[in-house]
PDB file of C-alpha atoms in Angstrom:
ATOM      1  CA  MET A1355       0.111   2.003  27.146  1.00 48.00           C
ATOM      2  CA  SER A1356      -1.697  -0.248  24.722  1.00 52.00           C
ATOM      3  CA  PRO A1357      -2.772  -3.759  25.357  1.00 62.00           C
ATOM      4  CA  LEU A1358      -0.866  -6.318  23.318  1.00 70.00           C
ATOM      5  CA  ILE A1359      -3.035  -6.566  20.208  1.00 81.00           C
ATOM      6  CA  LYS A1360      -1.373  -8.654  17.535  1.00 81.00           C
ATOM      7  CA  HIS A1361      -4.180  -8.805  14.971  1.00 84.00           C
ATOM      8  CA  PRO A1362      -3.631  -5.773  12.694  1.00 84.00           C
ATOM      9  CA  LYS A1363      -7.331  -5.045  12.120  1.00 86.00           C
ATOM     10  CA  ARG A1364      -8.128  -5.156  15.852  1.00 91.00           C
ATOM     11  CA  ARG A1365      -5.094  -3.027  16.669  1.00 91.00           C
ATOM     12  CA  GLY A1366      -6.269  -0.506  14.050  1.00 91.00           C
ATOM     13  CA  GLU A1367      -9.728  -0.397  15.610  1.00 93.00           C
ATOM     14  CA  TRP A1368      -8.195   0.150  19.052  1.00 95.00           C
ATOM     15  CA  VAL A1369      -6.031   2.992  17.696  1.00 96.00           C
ATOM     16  CA  GLU A1370      -9.082   4.613  16.098  1.00 96.00           C
ATOM     17  CA  LEU A1371     -10.825   4.534  19.493  1.00 97.00           C
ATOM     18  CA  GLN A1372      -7.778   6.217  21.023  1.00 97.00           C
ATOM     19  CA  PHE A1373      -7.928   8.897  18.330  1.00 98.00           C
ATOM     20  CA  MET A1374     -11.620   9.597  18.939  1.00 98.00           C
ATOM     21  CA  ALA A1375     -11.076   9.906  22.698  1.00 97.00           C
ATOM     22  CA  ARG A1376      -8.036  12.183  22.374  1.00 98.00           C
ATOM     23  CA  ALA A1377      -9.690  14.380  19.740  1.00 98.00           C
ATOM     24  CA  ALA A1378     -12.812  14.734  21.908  1.00 97.00           C
ATOM     25  CA  SER A1379     -10.631  15.727  24.867  1.00 97.00           C
ATOM     26  CA  HIS A1380      -9.387  18.632  22.720  1.00 97.00           C
ATOM     27  CA  GLY A1381     -12.933  19.837  22.043  1.00 96.00           C
ATOM     28  CA  LEU A1382     -13.171  18.367  18.559  1.00 97.00           C
ATOM     29  CA  THR A1383     -16.220  16.603  17.130  1.00 97.00           C
ATOM     30  CA  VAL A1384     -15.345  13.353  15.377  1.00 97.00           C
ATOM     31  CA  SER A1385     -17.458  11.629  12.731  1.00 97.00           C
ATOM     32  CA  GLN A1386     -16.738   8.418  10.893  1.00 95.00           C
ATOM     33  CA  PRO A1387     -17.881   7.754   7.329  1.00 95.00           C
ATOM     34  CA  TRP A1388     -20.187   4.813   6.780  1.00 93.00           C
ATOM     35  CA  GLY A1389     -18.403   1.843   5.229  1.00 87.00           C
ATOM     36  CA  ASP A1390     -14.696   1.569   4.599  1.00 83.00           C
ATOM     37  CA  SER A1391     -14.287   2.894   1.071  1.00 86.00           C
ATOM     38  CA  ALA A1392     -13.375   6.513   1.941  1.00 92.00           C
ATOM     39  CA  ARG A1393      -9.675   7.379   1.824  1.00 93.00           C
ATOM     40  CA  TYR A1394      -9.966   8.993   5.269  1.00 96.00           C
ATOM     41  CA  ASP A1395     -10.873   7.407   8.591  1.00 96.00           C
ATOM     42  CA  PHE A1396     -12.582  10.392  10.239  1.00 97.00           C
ATOM     43  CA  VAL A1397     -13.963  13.851   9.676  1.00 96.00           C
ATOM     44  CA  VAL A1398     -13.065  16.203  12.496  1.00 97.00           C
ATOM     45  CA  GLU A1399     -15.143  19.331  13.023  1.00 96.00           C
ATOM     46  CA  HIS A1400     -14.442  22.416  15.076  1.00 94.00           C
ATOM     47  CA  ARG A1401     -16.630  25.525  14.785  1.00 93.00           C
ATOM     48  CA  ALA A1402     -18.003  24.500  11.369  1.00 91.00           C
ATOM     49  CA  ARG A1403     -14.518  23.748   9.983  1.00 92.00           C
ATOM     50  CA  PHE A1404     -14.075  20.213   8.727  1.00 94.00           C
ATOM     51  CA  SER A1405     -10.898  18.157   8.192  1.00 96.00           C
ATOM     52  CA  ARG A1406     -10.457  14.673   6.727  1.00 96.00           C
ATOM     53  CA  VAL A1407      -8.078  12.609   8.856  1.00 97.00           C
ATOM     54  CA  GLN A1408      -6.271   9.370   8.077  1.00 96.00           C
ATOM     55  CA  VAL A1409      -5.162   7.564  11.245  1.00 97.00           C
ATOM     56  CA  LYS A1410      -1.975   5.476  11.275  1.00 96.00           C
ATOM     57  CA  SER A1411      -0.040   3.863  14.111  1.00 96.00           C
ATOM     58  CA  THR A1412       3.307   2.287  14.831  1.00 95.00           C
ATOM     59  CA  SER A1413       5.285   0.427  17.448  1.00 94.00           C
ATOM     60  CA  PHE A1414       8.242  -0.230  15.142  1.00 94.00           C
ATOM     61  CA  CYS A1415      11.410   1.647  16.042  1.00 95.00           C
ATOM     62  CA  SER A1416      14.446   1.805  13.747  1.00 94.00           C
ATOM     63  CA  GLY A1417      17.532   3.897  14.434  1.00 91.00           C
ATOM     64  CA  GLY A1418      15.859   5.800  17.253  1.00 92.00           C
ATOM     65  CA  ALA A1419      12.786   6.794  15.224  1.00 96.00           C
ATOM     66  CA  TYR A1420       9.404   5.155  14.962  1.00 97.00           C
ATOM     67  CA  VAL A1421       8.474   4.210  11.413  1.00 96.00           C
ATOM     68  CA  CYS A1422       4.861   4.884  10.447  1.00 96.00           C
ATOM     69  CA  ASN A1423       3.427   3.996   7.028  1.00 93.00           C
ATOM     70  CA  THR A1424       2.004   6.796   4.916  1.00 93.00           C
ATOM     71  CA  ILE A1425       0.470   4.488   2.319  1.00 91.00           C
ATOM     72  CA  SER A1426      -2.632   2.362   2.016  1.00 85.00           C
ATOM     73  CA  ARG A1427      -2.154  -1.317   1.287  1.00 66.00           C
ATOM     74  CA  PRO A1428      -5.258  -3.528   1.280  1.00 63.00           C
ATOM     75  CA  PRO A1429      -4.908  -6.923   3.010  1.00 58.00           C
ATOM     76  CA  GLY A1430      -3.223  -9.551   0.864  1.00 59.00           C
ATOM     77  CA  ARG A1431      -1.511  -7.062  -1.456  1.00 60.00           C
ATOM     78  CA  THR A1432       2.246  -7.162  -1.627  1.00 60.00           C
ATOM     79  CA  ASP A1433       2.894  -4.126  -3.840  1.00 64.00           C
ATOM     80  CA  ASN A1434       4.110  -0.782  -2.504  1.00 67.00           C
ATOM     81  CA  GLY A1435       0.595   0.465  -1.857  1.00 73.00           C
ATOM     82  CA  THR A1436      -0.953   3.811  -2.647  1.00 86.00           C
ATOM     83  CA  GLY A1437      -0.060   7.183  -1.177  1.00 89.00           C
ATOM     84  CA  TYR A1438      -2.519   9.853  -0.072  1.00 92.00           C
ATOM     85  CA  THR A1439      -3.048  13.234  -1.702  1.00 91.00           C
ATOM     86  CA  ALA A1440      -4.374  16.595  -0.507  1.00 92.00           C
ATOM     87  CA  GLU A1441      -7.463  15.942  -2.630  1.00 94.00           C
ATOM     88  CA  GLU A1442      -8.212  12.851  -0.480  1.00 94.00           C
ATOM     89  CA  ILE A1443      -7.196  13.801   3.072  1.00 95.00           C
ATOM     90  CA  ASP A1444      -6.205  16.904   4.995  1.00 95.00           C
ATOM     91  CA  PHE A1445      -4.216  15.379   7.862  1.00 96.00           C
ATOM     92  CA  PHE A1446      -2.447  12.285   9.042  1.00 97.00           C
ATOM     93  CA  ALA A1447      -2.859  11.397  12.701  1.00 98.00           C
ATOM     94  CA  PHE A1448       0.129   9.202  13.585  1.00 98.00           C
ATOM     95  CA  PHE A1449       0.006   7.362  16.907  1.00 98.00           C
ATOM     96  CA  VAL A1450       3.310   6.177  18.367  1.00 97.00           C
ATOM     97  CA  ILE A1451       1.891   3.462  20.600  1.00 96.00           C
ATOM     98  CA  PRO A1452       4.834   2.828  22.976  1.00 95.00           C
ATOM     99  CA  GLU A1453       5.208   6.568  23.666  1.00 96.00           C
ATOM    100  CA  ASP A1454       1.450   7.333  23.804  1.00 96.00           C
ATOM    101  CA  VAL A1455       2.133  10.294  21.509  1.00 98.00           C
ATOM    102  CA  TRP A1456       0.122  11.624  18.567  1.00 98.00           C
ATOM    103  CA  TYR A1457       1.412  13.570  15.588  1.00 98.00           C
ATOM    104  CA  ILE A1458      -1.137  15.672  13.709  1.00 97.00           C
ATOM    105  CA  ALA A1459       0.549  16.407  10.382  1.00 96.00           C
ATOM    106  CA  PRO A1460      -0.940  18.106   7.329  1.00 95.00           C
ATOM    107  CA  VAL A1461      -0.783  15.811   4.312  1.00 94.00           C
ATOM    108  CA  THR A1462       1.037  18.620   2.487  1.00 93.00           C
ATOM    109  CA  ALA A1463       3.937  18.279   4.954  1.00 93.00           C
ATOM    110  CA  LEU A1464       4.430  14.718   3.728  1.00 91.00           C
ATOM    111  CA  ARG A1465       4.218  15.269  -0.019  1.00 83.00           C
ATOM    112  CA  ARG A1466       7.877  14.286  -0.489  1.00 82.00           C
ATOM    113  CA  THR A1467       7.519  11.248   1.778  1.00 82.00           C
ATOM    114  CA  ARG A1468       7.154   8.069  -0.251  1.00 79.00           C
ATOM    115  CA  TYR A1469       6.234   5.274   2.147  1.00 88.00           C
ATOM    116  CA  ALA A1470       6.788   6.187   5.779  1.00 93.00           C
ATOM    117  CA  ALA A1471       7.291   8.990   8.266  1.00 95.00           C
ATOM    118  CA  TYR A1472      10.154   8.657  10.743  1.00 96.00           C
ATOM    119  CA  LEU A1473       8.939  10.035  14.068  1.00 97.00           C
ATOM    120  CA  ASN A1474      11.251  10.712  16.989  1.00 97.00           C
ATOM    121  CA  PRO A1475       9.478  12.339  19.944  1.00 97.00           C
ATOM    122  CA  HIS A1476      12.839  12.786  21.748  1.00 96.00           C
ATOM    123  CA  ASP A1477      14.664  14.739  19.005  1.00 97.00           C
ATOM    124  CA  ARG A1478      13.632  18.358  18.443  1.00 97.00           C
ATOM    125  CA  ARG A1479      15.486  18.263  15.103  1.00 96.00           C
ATOM    126  CA  ASN A1480      13.175  15.539  13.789  1.00 96.00           C
ATOM    127  CA  LYS A1481      11.357  16.724  10.676  1.00 94.00           C
ATOM    128  CA  TYR A1482       7.954  16.040  12.249  1.00 97.00           C
ATOM    129  CA  PHE A1483       8.667  17.166  15.816  1.00 97.00           C
ATOM    130  CA  ARG A1484       6.574  20.328  15.409  1.00 97.00           C
ATOM    131  CA  TYR A1485       3.499  18.180  14.678  1.00 97.00           C
ATOM    132  CA  MET A1486       3.722  16.230  17.932  1.00 98.00           C
ATOM    133  CA  GLU A1487       0.423  16.702  19.806  1.00 98.00           C
ATOM    134  CA  ALA A1488      -0.485  19.495  17.341  1.00 97.00           C
ATOM    135  CA  TRP A1489      -4.230  19.075  17.859  1.00 97.00           C
ATOM    136  CA  HIS A1490      -4.679  22.823  17.375  1.00 96.00           C
ATOM    137  CA  LEU A1491      -4.102  22.327  13.634  1.00 96.00           C
ATOM    138  CA  LEU A1492      -7.426  20.486  13.412  1.00 96.00           C
ATOM    139  CA  LYS A1493      -9.163  23.604  14.738  1.00 94.00           C
ATOM    140  CA  LYS A1494      -7.961  25.872  11.917  1.00 86.00           C
ATOM    141  CA  GLY A1495      -9.759  26.602   8.679  1.00 54.00           C
ATOM    142  CA  PRO A1496      -8.479  25.384   5.307  1.00 50.00           C
ATOM    143  CA  ASP A1497      -6.873  28.753   4.533  1.00 50.00           C
ATOM    144  CA  ASP A1498      -4.954  28.699   7.828  1.00 56.00           C
ATOM    145  CA  ARG A1499      -3.186  25.383   7.223  1.00 49.00           C
ATOM    146  CA  ARG A1500      -0.307  26.586   5.108  1.00 48.00           C
ATOM    147  CA  THR A1501       2.838  24.716   6.000  1.00 46.00           C
ATOM    148  CA  SER A1502       6.252  24.134   4.587  1.00 41.00           C
ATOM    149  CA  GLY A1503       7.101  20.474   4.081  1.00 43.00           C
TER     150      GLY A1503
END
């Protein structure tokens, strides 16, 4: 369970630490780009295969599902933000903080998602259920990542 971190930037840093630890526990090598201008948070490597990962987190539950943003919105901006493309990232890593559950979802599985993914770790019919704790996807090569959205 997470400590109560109200400041969004500090909470984001804490979540990134959680990602690095969990990825390492699955035998993955994690690297972080210098600066904060890349569209991805980490590069994950396994056996010379590299994936760009954007980490997001949520504690907000609505209608039984946790709502996790799939857009980037710089501080102070009030517009709808900018989505991510397969040219910018390979995977989202969504962390559902209250459940201590990660979803590793290919960005291609979210191409029809405009602003948020609705994640329900207790409903096998949830669109993203198959990506829950799917760390093995980060170990596959680019040609092995085909998925239906």
